[in-house]
Coordinates of C-alpha atoms and ligand atoms in Angstrom, one line a residue:
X220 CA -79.3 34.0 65.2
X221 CA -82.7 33.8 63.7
X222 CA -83.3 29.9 62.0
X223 CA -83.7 29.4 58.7
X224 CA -87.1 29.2 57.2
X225 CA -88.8 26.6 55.8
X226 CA -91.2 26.3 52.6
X227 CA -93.6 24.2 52.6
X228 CA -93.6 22.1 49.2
X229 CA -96.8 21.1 47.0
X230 CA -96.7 18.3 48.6
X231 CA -96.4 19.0 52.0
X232 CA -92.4 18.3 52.3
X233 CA -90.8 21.6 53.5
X234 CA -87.2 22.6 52.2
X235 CA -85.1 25.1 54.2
X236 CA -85.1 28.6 51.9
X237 CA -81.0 28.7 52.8
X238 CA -79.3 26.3 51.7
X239 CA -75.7 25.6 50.5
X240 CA -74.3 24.9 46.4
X241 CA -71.7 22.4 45.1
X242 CA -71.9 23.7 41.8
X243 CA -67.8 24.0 40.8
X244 CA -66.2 22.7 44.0
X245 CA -63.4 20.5 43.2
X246 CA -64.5 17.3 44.5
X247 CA -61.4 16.8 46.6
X248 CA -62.6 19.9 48.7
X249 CA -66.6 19.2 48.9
X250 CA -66.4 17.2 51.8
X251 CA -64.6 19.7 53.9
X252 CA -66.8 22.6 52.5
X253 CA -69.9 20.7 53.3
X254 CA -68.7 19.8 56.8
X255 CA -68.0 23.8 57.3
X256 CA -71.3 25.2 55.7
X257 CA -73.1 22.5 58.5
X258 CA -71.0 23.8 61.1
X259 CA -72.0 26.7 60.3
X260 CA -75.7 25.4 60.2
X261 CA -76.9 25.1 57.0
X262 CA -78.8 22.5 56.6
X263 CA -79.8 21.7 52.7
X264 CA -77.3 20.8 50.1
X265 CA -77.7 21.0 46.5
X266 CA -75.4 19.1 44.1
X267 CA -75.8 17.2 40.9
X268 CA -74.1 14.0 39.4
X269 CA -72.9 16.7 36.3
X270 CA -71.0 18.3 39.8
X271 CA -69.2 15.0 39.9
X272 CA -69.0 15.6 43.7
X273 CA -72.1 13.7 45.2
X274 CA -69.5 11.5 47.0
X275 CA -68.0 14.6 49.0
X276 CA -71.5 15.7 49.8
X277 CA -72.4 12.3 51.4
X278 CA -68.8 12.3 53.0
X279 CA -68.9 15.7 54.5
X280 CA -72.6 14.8 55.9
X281 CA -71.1 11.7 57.3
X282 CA -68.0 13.3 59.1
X283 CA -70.4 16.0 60.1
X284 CA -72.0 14.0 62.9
X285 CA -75.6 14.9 61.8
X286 CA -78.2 12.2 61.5
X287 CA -78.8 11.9 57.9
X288 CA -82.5 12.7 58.5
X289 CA -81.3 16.2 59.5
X290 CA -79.8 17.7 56.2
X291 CA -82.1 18.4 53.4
X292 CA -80.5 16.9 50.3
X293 CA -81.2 17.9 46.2
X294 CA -79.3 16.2 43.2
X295 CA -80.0 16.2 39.7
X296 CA -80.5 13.8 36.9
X297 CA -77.2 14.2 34.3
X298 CA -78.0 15.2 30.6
X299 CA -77.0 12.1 29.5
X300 CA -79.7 9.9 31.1
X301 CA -82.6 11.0 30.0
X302 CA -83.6 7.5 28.9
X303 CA -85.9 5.5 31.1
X304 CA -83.4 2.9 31.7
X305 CA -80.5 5.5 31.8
X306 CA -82.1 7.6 34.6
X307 CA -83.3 4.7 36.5
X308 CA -79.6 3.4 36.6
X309 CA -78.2 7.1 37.0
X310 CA -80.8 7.2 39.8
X311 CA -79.2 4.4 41.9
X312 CA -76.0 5.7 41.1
X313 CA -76.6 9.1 42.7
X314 CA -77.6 7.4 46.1
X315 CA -74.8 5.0 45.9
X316 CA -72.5 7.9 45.5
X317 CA -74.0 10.0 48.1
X318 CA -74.3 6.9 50.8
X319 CA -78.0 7.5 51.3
X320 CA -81.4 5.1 50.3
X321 CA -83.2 8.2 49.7
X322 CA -82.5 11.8 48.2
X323 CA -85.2 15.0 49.7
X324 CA -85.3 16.3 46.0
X325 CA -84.5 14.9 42.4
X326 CA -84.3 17.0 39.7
X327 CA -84.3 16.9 35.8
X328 CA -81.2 19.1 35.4
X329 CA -82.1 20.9 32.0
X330 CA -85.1 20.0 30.0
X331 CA -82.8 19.6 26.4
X332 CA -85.4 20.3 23.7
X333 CA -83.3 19.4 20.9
X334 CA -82.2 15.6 22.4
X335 CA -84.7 12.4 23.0
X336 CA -86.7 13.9 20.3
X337 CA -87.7 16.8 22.5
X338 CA -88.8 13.9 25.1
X339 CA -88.9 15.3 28.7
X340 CA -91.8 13.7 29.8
X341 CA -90.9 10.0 29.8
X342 CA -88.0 11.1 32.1
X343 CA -90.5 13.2 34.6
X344 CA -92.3 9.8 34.5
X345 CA -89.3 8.0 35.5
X346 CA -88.6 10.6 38.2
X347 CA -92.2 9.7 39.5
X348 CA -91.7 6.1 39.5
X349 CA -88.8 7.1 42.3
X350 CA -91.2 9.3 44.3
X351 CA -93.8 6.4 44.6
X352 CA -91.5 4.1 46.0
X353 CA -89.5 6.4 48.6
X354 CA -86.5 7.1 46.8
X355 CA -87.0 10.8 46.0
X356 CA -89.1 12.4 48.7
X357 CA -89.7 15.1 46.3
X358 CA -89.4 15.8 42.4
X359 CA -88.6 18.7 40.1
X360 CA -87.3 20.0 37.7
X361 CA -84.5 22.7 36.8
X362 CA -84.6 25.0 34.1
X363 CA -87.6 24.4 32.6
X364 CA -89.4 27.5 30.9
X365 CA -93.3 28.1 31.0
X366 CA -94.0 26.1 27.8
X367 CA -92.2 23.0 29.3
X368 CA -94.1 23.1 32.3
X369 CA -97.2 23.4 30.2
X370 CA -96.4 20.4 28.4
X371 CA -95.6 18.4 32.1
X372 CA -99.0 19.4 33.4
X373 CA -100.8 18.2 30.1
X374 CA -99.0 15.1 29.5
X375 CA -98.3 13.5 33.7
X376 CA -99.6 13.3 37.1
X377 CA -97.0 14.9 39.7
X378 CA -96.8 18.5 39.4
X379 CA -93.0 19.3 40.2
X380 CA -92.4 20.0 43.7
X381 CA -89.5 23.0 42.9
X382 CA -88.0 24.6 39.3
X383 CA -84.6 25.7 39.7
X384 CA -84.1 28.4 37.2
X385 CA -81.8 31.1 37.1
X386 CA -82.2 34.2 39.3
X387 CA -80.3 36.9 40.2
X388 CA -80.9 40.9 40.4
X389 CA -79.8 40.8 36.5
X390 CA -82.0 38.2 35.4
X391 CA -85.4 38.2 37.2
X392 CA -87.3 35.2 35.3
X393 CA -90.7 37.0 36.3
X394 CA -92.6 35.1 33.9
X395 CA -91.2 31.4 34.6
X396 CA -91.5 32.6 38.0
X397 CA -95.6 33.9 37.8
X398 CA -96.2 30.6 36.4
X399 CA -94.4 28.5 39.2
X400 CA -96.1 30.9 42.0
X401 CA -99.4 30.3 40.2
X402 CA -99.2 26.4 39.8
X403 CA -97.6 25.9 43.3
X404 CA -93.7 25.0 42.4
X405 CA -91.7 26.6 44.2
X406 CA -88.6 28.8 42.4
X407 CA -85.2 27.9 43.5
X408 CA -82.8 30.6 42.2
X409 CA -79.7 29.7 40.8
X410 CA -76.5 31.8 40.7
X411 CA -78.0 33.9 43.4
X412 CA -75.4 36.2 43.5
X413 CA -74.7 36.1 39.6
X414 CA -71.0 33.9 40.7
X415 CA -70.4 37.1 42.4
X416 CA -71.3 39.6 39.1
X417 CA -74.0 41.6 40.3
X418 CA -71.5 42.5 44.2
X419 CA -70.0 45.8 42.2
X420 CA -73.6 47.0 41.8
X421 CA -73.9 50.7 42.8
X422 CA -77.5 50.5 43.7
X423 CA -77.1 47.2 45.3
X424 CA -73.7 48.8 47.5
X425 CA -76.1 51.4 48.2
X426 CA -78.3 49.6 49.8
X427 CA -75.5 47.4 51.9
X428 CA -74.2 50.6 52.9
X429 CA -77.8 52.0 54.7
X430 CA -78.2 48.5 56.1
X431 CA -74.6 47.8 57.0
X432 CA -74.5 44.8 55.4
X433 CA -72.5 43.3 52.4
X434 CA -73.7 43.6 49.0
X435 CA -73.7 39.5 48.6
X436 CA -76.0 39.9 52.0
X437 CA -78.4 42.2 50.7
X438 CA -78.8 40.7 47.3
X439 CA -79.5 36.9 49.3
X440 CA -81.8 38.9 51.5
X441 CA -83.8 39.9 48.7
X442 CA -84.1 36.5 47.0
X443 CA -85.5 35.3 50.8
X444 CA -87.8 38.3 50.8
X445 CA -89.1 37.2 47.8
X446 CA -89.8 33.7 48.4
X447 CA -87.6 32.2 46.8
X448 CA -85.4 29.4 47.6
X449 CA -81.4 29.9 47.3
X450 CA -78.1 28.2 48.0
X451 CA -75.1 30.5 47.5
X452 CA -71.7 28.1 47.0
X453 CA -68.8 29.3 48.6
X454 CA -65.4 27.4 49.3
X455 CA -63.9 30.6 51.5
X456 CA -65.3 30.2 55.0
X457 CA -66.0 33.2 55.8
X458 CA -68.4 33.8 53.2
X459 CA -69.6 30.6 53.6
X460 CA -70.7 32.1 57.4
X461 CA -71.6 35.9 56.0
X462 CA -73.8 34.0 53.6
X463 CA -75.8 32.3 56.3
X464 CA -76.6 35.8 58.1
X465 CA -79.6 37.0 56.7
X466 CA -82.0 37.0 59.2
X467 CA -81.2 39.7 61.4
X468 CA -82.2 42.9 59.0
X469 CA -84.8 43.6 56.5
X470 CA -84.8 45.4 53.2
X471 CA -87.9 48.1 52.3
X472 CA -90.2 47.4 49.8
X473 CA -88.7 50.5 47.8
X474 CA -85.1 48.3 48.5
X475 CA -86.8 45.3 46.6
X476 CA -88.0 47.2 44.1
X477 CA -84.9 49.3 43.1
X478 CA -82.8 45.8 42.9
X479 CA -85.7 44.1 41.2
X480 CA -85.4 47.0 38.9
X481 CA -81.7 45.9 37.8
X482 CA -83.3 43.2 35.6
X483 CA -81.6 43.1 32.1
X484 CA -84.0 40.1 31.0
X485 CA -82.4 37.5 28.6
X486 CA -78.4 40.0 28.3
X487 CA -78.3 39.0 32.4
X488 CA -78.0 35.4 32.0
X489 CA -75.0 34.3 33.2
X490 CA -75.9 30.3 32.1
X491 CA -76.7 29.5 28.8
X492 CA -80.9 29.9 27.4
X493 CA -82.7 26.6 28.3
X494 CA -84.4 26.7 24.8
X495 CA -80.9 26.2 23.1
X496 CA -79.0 24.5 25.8
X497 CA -78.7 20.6 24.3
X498 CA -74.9 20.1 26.1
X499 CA -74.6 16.3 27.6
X500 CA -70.9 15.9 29.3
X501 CA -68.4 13.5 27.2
Ligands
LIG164 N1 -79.6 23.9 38.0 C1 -78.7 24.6 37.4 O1 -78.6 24.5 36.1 C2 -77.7 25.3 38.2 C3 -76.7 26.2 37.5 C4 -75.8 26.9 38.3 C5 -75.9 26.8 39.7 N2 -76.7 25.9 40.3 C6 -76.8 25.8 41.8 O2 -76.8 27.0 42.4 C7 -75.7 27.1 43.3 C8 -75.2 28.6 43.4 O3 -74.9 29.1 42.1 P1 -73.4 29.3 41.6 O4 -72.5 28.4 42.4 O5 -73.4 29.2 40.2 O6 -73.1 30.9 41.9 P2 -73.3 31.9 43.2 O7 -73.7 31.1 44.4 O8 -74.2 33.0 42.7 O9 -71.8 32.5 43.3 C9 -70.7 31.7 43.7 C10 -69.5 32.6 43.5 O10 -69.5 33.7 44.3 C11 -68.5 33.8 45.2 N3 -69.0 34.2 46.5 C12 -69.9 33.5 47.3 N4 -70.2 34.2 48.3 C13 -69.6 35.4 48.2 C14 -69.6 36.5 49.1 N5 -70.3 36.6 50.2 N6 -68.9 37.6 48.7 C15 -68.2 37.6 47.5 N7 -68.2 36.5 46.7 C16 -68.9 35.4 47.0 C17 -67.9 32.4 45.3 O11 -66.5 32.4 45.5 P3 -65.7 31.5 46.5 O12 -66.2 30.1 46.4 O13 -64.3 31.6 46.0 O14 -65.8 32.0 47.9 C18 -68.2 31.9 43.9 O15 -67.2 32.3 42.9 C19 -74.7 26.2 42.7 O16 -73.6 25.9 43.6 C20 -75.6 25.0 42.3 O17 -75.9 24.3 43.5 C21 -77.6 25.2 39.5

């Protein structure tokens, strides 16, 4: 089977496009469905302290055999910590949890413009305190819109390595996406497969049809012919394995456009808007 791709980062880390998601995994099963998706050969895991899981990820990595240095690793900063202090603590936390000195990617999970007084940008600046000493080989941020990444170039120094917004055939994010091609973050695409809502899709089955592929297939492949970066989460091994397989076809250009067409801008979201989304766990 063909390997994965990498992208090359802004600055000059590479990620590997295919990757595996935590998101909702019990954290009594990570470790095992971690240890399967690197069997399988994924190599990049994304999970976030508000996943409560970190632990299973850094216990299924362990049991896996792999050298640590071998597995592309993401976590994210929990809504709660946004303080200096708080995210410096969270930080450690996060590491402790996942048995590693250093994470490949940190993240700001949402950017929570009505808590901290709409304050983002003292927490980026913590976040780049960790990528000048080592800790975070990379930094970003998740589901920031165009006028929040505005406000990080104005007001700090790093430009974020990724965003991870949502995207999915029903919900395109062309704009936050134009702005992230044009500034050099890469997209990572969220809910790739809408948590499975967009599979029923008559144009998408279509297409699987022609191809002979699945509809979850053929909407990952177009993400990856995109650019973007994705990491379907799956607890059922076999679609953990039919996820990985997406690099022995390709879809036309009139393919990417017809599913690019399904776009149903803000009535596709299956998360909640980042302009109103102010939720910090109890
Ligand atoms: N930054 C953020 O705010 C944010 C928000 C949401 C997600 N994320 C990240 O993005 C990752 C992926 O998003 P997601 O977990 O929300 O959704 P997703 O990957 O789009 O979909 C996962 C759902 O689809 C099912 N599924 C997976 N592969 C399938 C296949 N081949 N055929 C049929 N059904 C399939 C899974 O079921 P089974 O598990 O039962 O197989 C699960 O219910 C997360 O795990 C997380 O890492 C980030």
């Amino acid at each position: 089977m063909a390997a994965v791709p990498d992208i090359s980062l802004n600055n000059g880390q590479n990620i590997p496009q295919l990757g595996f998601g935590v998101f909702q995994i019990d954290p009594a099963e990570t470790a095992a469905a971690v240890q399967q998706a690197l069997k399988v050969g994924y190599r990049h895991i994304d999970t976030a302290e508000m996943y409560q899981n970190e632990a299973g990820v850094g216990e299924g990595l362990r049991a896996s055999g792999l050298d640590r240095s071998e597995v592309f690793l993401t976590s994210k900063l929990n809504n709660g910590y946004h303080a200096p202090d708080d995210a410096r603590r969270a930080f450690d936390e996060t590491l402790d949890a996942l048995g590693t000195d250093y994470v490949d990617l940190f993240l700001i999970h949402w950017p929570l413009p009505g808590r901290y007084d709409g304050d983002f940008v003292s927490t980026w600046q913590t976040l780049e305190e960790f990528y000048r000493e080592g800790r975070a080989r990379s930094i970003g941020v998740s589901n920031f819109q165009v006028h929040h990444l505005r406000r990080l170039a104005s007001e700090s120094t790093i430009v974020p390595a990724v965003n991870q917004i949502e995207v999915h055939p029903y919900i395109t994010n062309e704009e936050v996406r134009a702005y992230c091609s044009e500034h050099r973050i890469a997209v990572e695409a969220w809910s790739p497969i809408a948590q499975g809502g967009v599979l029923e899709d008559p144009t998408i089955l279509t297409i699987a049809n022609r191809v002979g592929k699945s509809a979850a297939q053929v909407t990952l492949r177009w993400h990856i012919q995109r650019g973007d970066i994705i990491f379907p989460k799956s607890t059922t091994p076999a679609r953990i394995e039919e996820n990985f397989e997406l690099f022995d076809f390709e879809l036309t250009d009139a393919d990417l456009s017809a599913i690019s067409a399904l776009d149903k801008g803000e009535q596709g979201r299956t998360g909640p808007n980042p302009d109103q989304f102010n939720f910090i766990p109890s």
